[in-house]
Coordinates of C-alpha atoms in Angstrom, one line a residue:
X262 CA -4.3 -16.0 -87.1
X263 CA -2.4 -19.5 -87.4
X264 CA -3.8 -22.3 -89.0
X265 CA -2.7 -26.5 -88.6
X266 CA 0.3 -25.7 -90.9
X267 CA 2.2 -23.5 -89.2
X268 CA 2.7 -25.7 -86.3
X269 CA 4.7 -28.7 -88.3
X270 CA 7.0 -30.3 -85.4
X271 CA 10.2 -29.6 -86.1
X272 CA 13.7 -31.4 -84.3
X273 CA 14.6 -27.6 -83.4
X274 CA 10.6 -27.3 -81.9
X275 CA 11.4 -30.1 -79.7
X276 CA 14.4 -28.7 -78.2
X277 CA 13.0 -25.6 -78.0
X278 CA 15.8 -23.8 -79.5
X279 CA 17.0 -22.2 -83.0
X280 CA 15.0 -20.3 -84.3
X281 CA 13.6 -19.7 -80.7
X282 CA 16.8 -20.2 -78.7
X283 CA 17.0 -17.2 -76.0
X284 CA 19.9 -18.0 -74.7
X285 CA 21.6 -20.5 -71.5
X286 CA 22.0 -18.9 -68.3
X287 CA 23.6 -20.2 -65.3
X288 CA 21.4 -19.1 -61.7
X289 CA 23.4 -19.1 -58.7
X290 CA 22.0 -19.3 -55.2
X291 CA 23.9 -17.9 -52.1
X292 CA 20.6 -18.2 -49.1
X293 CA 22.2 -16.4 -46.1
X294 CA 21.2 -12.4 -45.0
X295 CA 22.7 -10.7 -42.6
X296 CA 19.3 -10.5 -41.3
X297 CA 15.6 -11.3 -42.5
X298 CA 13.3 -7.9 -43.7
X299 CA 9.9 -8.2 -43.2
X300 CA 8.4 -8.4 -46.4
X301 CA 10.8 -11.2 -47.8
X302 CA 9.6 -14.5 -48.7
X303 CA 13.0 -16.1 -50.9
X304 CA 14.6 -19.0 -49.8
X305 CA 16.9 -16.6 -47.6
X306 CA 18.6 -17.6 -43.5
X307 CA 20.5 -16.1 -41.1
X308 CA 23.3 -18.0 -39.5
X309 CA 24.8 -16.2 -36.5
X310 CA 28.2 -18.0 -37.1
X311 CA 30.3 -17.2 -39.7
X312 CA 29.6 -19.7 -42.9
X313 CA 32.2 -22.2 -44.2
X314 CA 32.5 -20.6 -48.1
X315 CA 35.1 -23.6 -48.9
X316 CA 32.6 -26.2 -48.3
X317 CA 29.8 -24.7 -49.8
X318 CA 32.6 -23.6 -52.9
X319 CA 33.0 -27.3 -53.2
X320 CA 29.0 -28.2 -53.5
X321 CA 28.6 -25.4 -56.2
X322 CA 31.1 -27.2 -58.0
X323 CA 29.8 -30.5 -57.9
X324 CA 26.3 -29.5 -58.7
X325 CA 27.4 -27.0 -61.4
X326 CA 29.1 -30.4 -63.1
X327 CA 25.6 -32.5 -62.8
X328 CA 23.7 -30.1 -64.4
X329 CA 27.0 -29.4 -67.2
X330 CA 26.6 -33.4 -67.6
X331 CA 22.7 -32.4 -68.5
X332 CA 23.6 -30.1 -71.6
X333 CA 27.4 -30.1 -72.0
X334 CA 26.8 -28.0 -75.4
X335 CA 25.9 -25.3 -74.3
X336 CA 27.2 -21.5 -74.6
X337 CA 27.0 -19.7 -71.4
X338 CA 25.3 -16.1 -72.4
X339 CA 24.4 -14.6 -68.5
X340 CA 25.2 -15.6 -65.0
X341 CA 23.2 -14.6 -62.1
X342 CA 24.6 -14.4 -58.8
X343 CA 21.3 -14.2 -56.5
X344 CA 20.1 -14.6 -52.6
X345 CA 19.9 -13.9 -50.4
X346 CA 22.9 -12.0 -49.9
X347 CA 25.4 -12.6 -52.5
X348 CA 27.7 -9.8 -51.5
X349 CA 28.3 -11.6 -48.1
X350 CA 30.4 -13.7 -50.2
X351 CA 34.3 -13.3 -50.4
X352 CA 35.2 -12.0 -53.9
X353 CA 37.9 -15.2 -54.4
X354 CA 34.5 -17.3 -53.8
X355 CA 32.4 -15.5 -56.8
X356 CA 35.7 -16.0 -59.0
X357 CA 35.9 -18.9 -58.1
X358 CA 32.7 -20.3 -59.2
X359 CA 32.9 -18.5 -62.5
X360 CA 35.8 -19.8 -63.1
X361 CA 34.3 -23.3 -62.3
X362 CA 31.2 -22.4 -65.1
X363 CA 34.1 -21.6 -67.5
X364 CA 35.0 -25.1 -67.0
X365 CA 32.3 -26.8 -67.7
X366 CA 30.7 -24.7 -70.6
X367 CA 32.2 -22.1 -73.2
X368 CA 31.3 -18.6 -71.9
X369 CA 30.4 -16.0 -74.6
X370 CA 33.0 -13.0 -74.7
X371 CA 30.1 -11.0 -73.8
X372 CA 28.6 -12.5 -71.0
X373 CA 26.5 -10.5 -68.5
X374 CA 27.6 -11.3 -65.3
X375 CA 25.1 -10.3 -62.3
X376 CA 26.0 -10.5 -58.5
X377 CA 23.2 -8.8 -56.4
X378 CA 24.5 -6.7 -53.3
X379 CA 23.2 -4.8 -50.7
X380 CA 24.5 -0.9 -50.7
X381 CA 25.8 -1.1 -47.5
X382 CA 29.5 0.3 -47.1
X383 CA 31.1 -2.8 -45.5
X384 CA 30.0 -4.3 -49.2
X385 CA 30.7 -1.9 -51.3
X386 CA 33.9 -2.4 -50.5
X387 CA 34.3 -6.0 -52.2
X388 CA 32.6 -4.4 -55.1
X389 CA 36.8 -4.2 -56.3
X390 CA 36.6 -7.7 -55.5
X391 CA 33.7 -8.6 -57.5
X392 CA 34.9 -6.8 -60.7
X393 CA 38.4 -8.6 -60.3
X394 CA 36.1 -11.8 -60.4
X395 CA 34.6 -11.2 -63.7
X396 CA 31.2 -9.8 -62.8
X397 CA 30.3 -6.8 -64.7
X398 CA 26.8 -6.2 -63.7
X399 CA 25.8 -5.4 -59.8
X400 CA 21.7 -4.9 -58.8
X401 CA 21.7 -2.9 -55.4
X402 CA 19.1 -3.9 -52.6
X403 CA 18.2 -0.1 -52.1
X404 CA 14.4 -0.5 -51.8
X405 CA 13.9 3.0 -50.5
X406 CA 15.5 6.6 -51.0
X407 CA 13.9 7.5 -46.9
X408 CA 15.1 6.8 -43.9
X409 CA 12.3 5.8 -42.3
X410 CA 11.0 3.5 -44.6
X411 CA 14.2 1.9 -44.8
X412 CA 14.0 0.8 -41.3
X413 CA 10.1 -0.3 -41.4
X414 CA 11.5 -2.5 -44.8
X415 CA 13.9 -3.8 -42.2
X416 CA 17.2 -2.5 -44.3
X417 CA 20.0 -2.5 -42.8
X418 CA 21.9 1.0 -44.6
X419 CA 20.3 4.1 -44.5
X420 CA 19.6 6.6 -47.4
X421 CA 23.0 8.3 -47.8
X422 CA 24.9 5.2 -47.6
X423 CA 22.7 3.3 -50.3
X424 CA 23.3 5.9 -52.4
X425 CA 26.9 6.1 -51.5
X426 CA 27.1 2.5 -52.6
X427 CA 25.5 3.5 -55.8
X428 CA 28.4 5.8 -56.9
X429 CA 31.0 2.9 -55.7
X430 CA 29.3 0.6 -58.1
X431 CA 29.0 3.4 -61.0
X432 CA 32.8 3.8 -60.5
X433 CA 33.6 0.3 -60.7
X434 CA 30.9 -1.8 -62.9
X435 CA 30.3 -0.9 -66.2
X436 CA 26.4 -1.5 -65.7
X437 CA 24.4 -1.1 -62.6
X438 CA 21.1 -1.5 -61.3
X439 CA 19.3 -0.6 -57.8
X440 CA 15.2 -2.0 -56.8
X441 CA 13.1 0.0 -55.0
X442 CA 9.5 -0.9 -53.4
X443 CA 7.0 1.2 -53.8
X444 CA 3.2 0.9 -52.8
X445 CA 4.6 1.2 -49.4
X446 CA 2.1 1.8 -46.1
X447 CA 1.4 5.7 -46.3
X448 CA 3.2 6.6 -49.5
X449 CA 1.2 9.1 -51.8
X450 CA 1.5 9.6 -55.4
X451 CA 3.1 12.5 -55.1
X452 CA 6.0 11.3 -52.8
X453 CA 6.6 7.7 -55.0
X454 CA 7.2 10.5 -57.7
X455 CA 9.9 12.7 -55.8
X456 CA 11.3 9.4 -54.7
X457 CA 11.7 8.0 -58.4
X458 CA 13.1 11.2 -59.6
X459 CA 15.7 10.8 -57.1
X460 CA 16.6 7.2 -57.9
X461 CA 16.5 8.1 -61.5
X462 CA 19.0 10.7 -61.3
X463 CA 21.3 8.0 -59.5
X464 CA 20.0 5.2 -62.0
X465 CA 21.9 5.6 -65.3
X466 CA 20.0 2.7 -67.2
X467 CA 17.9 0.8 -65.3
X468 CA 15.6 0.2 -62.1
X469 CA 13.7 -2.3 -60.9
X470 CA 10.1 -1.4 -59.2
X471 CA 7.9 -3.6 -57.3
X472 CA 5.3 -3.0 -56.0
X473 CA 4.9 -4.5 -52.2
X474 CA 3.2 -7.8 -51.9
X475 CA 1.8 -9.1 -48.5
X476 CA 3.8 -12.9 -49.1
X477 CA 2.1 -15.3 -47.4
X478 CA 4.5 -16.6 -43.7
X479 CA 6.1 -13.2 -43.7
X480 CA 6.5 -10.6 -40.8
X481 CA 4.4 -8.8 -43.1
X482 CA 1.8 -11.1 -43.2
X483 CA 1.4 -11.7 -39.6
X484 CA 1.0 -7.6 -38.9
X485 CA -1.4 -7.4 -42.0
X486 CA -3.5 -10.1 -40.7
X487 CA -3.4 -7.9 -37.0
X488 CA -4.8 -4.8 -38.4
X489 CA -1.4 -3.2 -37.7
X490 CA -0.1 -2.8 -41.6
X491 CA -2.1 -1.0 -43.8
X492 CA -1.4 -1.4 -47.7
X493 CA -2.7 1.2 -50.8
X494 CA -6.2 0.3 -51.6
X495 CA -7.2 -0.4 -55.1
X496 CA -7.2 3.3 -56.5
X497 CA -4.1 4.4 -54.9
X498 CA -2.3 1.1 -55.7
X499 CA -3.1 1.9 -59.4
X500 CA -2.4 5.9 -59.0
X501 CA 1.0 4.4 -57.9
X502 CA 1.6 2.5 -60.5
X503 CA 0.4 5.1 -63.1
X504 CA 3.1 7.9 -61.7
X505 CA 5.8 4.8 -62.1
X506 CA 5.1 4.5 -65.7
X507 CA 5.0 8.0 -66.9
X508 CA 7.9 9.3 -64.9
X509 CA 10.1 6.5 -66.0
X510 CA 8.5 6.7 -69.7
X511 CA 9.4 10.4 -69.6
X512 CA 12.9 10.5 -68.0
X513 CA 13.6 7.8 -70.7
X514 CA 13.8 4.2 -69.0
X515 CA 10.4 2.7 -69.7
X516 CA 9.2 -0.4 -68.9
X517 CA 10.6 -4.0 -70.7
X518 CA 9.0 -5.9 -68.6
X519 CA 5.9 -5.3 -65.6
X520 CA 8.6 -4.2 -62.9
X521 CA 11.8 -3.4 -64.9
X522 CA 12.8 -0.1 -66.7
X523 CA 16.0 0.0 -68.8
X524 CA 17.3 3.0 -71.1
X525 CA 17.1 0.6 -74.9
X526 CA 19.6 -1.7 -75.0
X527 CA 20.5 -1.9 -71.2
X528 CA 17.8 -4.4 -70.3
X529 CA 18.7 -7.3 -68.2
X530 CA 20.2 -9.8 -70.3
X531 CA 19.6 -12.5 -67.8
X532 CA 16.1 -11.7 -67.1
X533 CA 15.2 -11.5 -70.5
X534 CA 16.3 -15.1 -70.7
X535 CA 14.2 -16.3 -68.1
X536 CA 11.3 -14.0 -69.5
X537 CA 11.9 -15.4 -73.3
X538 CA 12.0 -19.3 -72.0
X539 CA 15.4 -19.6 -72.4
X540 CA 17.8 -22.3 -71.0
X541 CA 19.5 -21.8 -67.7
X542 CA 20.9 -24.2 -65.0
X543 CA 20.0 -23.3 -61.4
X544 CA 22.6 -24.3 -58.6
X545 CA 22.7 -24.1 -54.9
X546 CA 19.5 -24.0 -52.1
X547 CA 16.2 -23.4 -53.5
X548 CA 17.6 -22.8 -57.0
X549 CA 15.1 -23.7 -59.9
X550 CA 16.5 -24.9 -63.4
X551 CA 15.0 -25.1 -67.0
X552 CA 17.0 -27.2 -69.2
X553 CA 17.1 -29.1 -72.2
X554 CA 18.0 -32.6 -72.0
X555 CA 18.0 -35.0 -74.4
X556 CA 14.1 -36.5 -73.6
X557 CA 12.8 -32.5 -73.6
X558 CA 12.2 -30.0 -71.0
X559 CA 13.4 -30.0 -67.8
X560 CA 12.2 -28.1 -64.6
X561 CA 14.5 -28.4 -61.5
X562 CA 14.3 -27.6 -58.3
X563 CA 17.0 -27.9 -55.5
X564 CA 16.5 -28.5 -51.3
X565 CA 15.2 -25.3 -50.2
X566 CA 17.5 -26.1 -46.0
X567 CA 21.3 -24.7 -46.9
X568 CA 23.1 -26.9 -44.7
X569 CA 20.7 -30.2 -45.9
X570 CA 21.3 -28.9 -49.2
X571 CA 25.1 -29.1 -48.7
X572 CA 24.7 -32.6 -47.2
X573 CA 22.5 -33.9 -50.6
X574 CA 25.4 -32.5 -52.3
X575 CA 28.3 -34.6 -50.6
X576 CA 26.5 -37.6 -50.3
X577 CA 25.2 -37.8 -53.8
X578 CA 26.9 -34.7 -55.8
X579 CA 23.2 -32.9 -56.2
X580 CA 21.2 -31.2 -54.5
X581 CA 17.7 -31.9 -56.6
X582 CA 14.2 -31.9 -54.8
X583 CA 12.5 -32.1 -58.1
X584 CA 13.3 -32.7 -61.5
X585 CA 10.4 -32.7 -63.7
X586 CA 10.0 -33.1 -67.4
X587 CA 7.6 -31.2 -68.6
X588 CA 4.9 -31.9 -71.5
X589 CA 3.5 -29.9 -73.7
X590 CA 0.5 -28.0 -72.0
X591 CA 3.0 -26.9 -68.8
X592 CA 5.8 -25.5 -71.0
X593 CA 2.6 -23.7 -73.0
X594 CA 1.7 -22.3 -69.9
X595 CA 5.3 -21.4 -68.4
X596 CA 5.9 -19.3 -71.6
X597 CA 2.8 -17.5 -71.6
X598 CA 3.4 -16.5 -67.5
X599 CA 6.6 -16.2 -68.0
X600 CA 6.4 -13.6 -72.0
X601 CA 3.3 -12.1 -71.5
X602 CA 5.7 -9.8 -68.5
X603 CA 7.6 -8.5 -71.7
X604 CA 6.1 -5.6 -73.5
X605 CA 7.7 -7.3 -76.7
X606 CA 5.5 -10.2 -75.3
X607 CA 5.7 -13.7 -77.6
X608 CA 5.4 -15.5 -80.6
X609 CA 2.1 -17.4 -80.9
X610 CA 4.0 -19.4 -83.7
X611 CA 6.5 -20.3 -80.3
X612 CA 3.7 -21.2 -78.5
X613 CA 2.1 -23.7 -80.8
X614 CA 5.6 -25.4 -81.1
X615 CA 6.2 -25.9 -77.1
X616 CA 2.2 -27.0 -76.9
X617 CA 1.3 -28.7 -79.7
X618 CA -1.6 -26.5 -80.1
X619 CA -2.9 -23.7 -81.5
X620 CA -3.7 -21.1 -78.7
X621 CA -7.4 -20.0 -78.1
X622 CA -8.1 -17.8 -80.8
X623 CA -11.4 -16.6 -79.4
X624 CA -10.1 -15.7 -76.0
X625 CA -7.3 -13.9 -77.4
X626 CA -10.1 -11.8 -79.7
X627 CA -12.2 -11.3 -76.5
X628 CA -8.9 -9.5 -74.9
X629 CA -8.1 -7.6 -78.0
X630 CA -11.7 -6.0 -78.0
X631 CA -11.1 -5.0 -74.2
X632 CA -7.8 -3.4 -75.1
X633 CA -5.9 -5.7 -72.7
X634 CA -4.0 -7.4 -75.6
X635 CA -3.0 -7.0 -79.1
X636 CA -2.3 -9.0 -81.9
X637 CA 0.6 -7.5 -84.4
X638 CA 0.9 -10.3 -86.9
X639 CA 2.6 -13.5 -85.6
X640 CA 3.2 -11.6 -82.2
X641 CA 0.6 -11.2 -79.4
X642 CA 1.6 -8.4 -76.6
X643 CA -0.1 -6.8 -73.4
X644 CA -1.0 -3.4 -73.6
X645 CA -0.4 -0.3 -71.3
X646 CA -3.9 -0.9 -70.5
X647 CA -4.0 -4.5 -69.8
X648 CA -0.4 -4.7 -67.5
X649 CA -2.1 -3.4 -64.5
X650 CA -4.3 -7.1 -65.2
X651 CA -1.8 -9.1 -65.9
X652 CA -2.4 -11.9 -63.6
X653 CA -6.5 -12.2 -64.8
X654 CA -5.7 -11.8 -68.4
X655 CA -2.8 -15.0 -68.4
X656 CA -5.4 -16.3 -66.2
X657 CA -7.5 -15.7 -69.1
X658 CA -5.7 -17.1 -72.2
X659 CA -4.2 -20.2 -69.8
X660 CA -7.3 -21.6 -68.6

């Protein structure tokens, strides 16, 4: 366990980089959909007339350079192009925003460069687009491998176009990834695992698997509340989850993180950022930020409305609802929500530096004895046993 000396404050502590530094990101938020599913609850709208990408090129330029003026020393390691839609985007827009981060910040060589996309053919056919741009990463929107599912999740390609889609992006992007939701009204065990064998044939190196969340204000919510959506009880919802891990495990993509399976080595670099409380600067509506300013921590948050977003912008060259900075119990907190998803989960020694504090030894023993947790050293991870609880034991060692 640590003792009082191992938590000396240290210049780098404060900053909450080297020998801790995970990285800078840059997060970028395009909000419109060609339509709303059911079950989403992101900051996402659908405008019936077509958007005007030059002005809203413009804002992401000017906010991009407020947040640049925040840490101008930065190296940019991953960008993440998310939504919404991203892929309603024209490809000259995505290059050009990259090319307005390259501006601002040194990119690393090896950047990972993500633009989400929805496998539907009329977008797979900017995928060209999107490579010419610079990104080298795309995540596909599947969310189901059956038709009808697809349409009760509100998705607007079928089956044999998403996975149509798929072999565009294999052709094109030298890394790939596709979501699918599972846990879905009427699935059984057995089908989820036909399903995943499927994607995984199609997968390469990674997938991302959530299970389906009633989200408060959704579609979803409204026909839960009626009686008229019924969701896996409590033992199939965990006999779901159990077929997730052990086909992945065995076809050879298990789990980093609670929802996300990567082949070693072909995890989400971005994610893993946000997951290791990394640096990254969040631009356009709804975006959140973390960065490091010169007073400490900073959590930001940008006007949620596109279009009053985009006026913030013009008027005052930012779009910020909130910026926050945070003390020492919060980022303690933050980085034990945000670790304890990893399987590699954290560094206690981390911890004590961003809170000031030891963290509770006894709750973490109580945990350990329930074979939720375990404690390797400096390094305190969930187990296979404890994911499935994530939420209570954070809950747990947070309180």
């Amino acid at each position: 366990m640590l003792t009082r000396t191992d938590i000396a404050p240290t210049a780098a502590a404060a900053a909450g980089r080297p020998p801790f530094d995970a990285g800078f990101g840059v997060y970028v938020h395009w909000p419109f959909c060609a339509s709303k599913c059911p079950y989403c609850d992101f900051n996402s709208h659908v405008r019936r007339a077509p958007v005007d990408e030059a002005r809203f090129l413009a804002a992401f330029r000017a906010e991009l350079a407020h947040r640049a003026a925040i840490t101008p020393e930065r190296t940019v390691t991953s960008i993440f192009f998310g939504g919404g839609t991203p892929s309603l985007m024209q490809g000259r827009t995505v290059a050009a925003i990259i090319d307005a981060i390259a501006a601002l910040w040194p990119v690393a060589p090896d950047a990972e460069i993500t633009l989400e996309a929805n496998p539907t053919s009329v977008e797979a056919g900017r995928f060209r687009d999107y490579r010419a741009a610079g990104v080298n990463r795309v995540s596909l929107g599947v969310q189901a491998l059956n038709d009808p599912d697809l349409k009760r999740l509100g998705r607007l390609h079928g089956t044999a176009e998403a996975l149509a889609a798929v072999r565009v992006a294999a052709d094109i992007f030298d890394r790939y990834s596709f979501d699918l939701i599972y846990a879905r009204p009427d699935q059984t065990p057995q089908a989820w695992r036909a399903e995943l064998e499927q994607a995984i044939s199609h997968a390469v190196e990674h997938l991302s698997l959530y299970q389906l969340t009633i989200e408060p204000g959704t579609w979803f919510d409204r026909l839960h509340q009626a009686g008229r959506l019924k969701t896996p009880d409590e033992d199939l919802a965990r006999a779901l989850w159990d077929v997730t891990q052990e086909t992945c495990a065995r076809r050879g993509l298990p789990a980093y993180e609670v929802s996300n399976h990567a082949r070693p080595g072909a995890e989400s670099r971005h994610n893993l950022l946000y997951w290791r409380y990394g640096e990254y600067a969040g631009v356009g509506p709804g975006a959140h930020g973390r960065q490091v300013g010169p007073q400490g921590r900073l959590a930001t948050a940008t006007e949620l409305a596109p279009e009053t977003w985009l006026d913030m912008v013009e008027r005052q060259g930012h779009g910020l609802s909130e910026c926050e900075l945070l003390g020492a119990d919060a980022q303690g907190d933050e980085f034990l929500v945000m670790g304890l998803r990893l399987k590699e989960g954290i560094l206690l020694s981390r911890f004590a530096m961003l809170a000031g504090r030891l963290p509770d030894q006894e709750r973490i023993r109580q945990l350990a004895d329930e074979g939720l947790v375990r404690l390797d050293g400096d390094r305190l991870a969930v187990t296979d046993r404890g994911f499935p609880l994530l939420n209570a034991v954070i809950s747990h060692l947070a309180a």
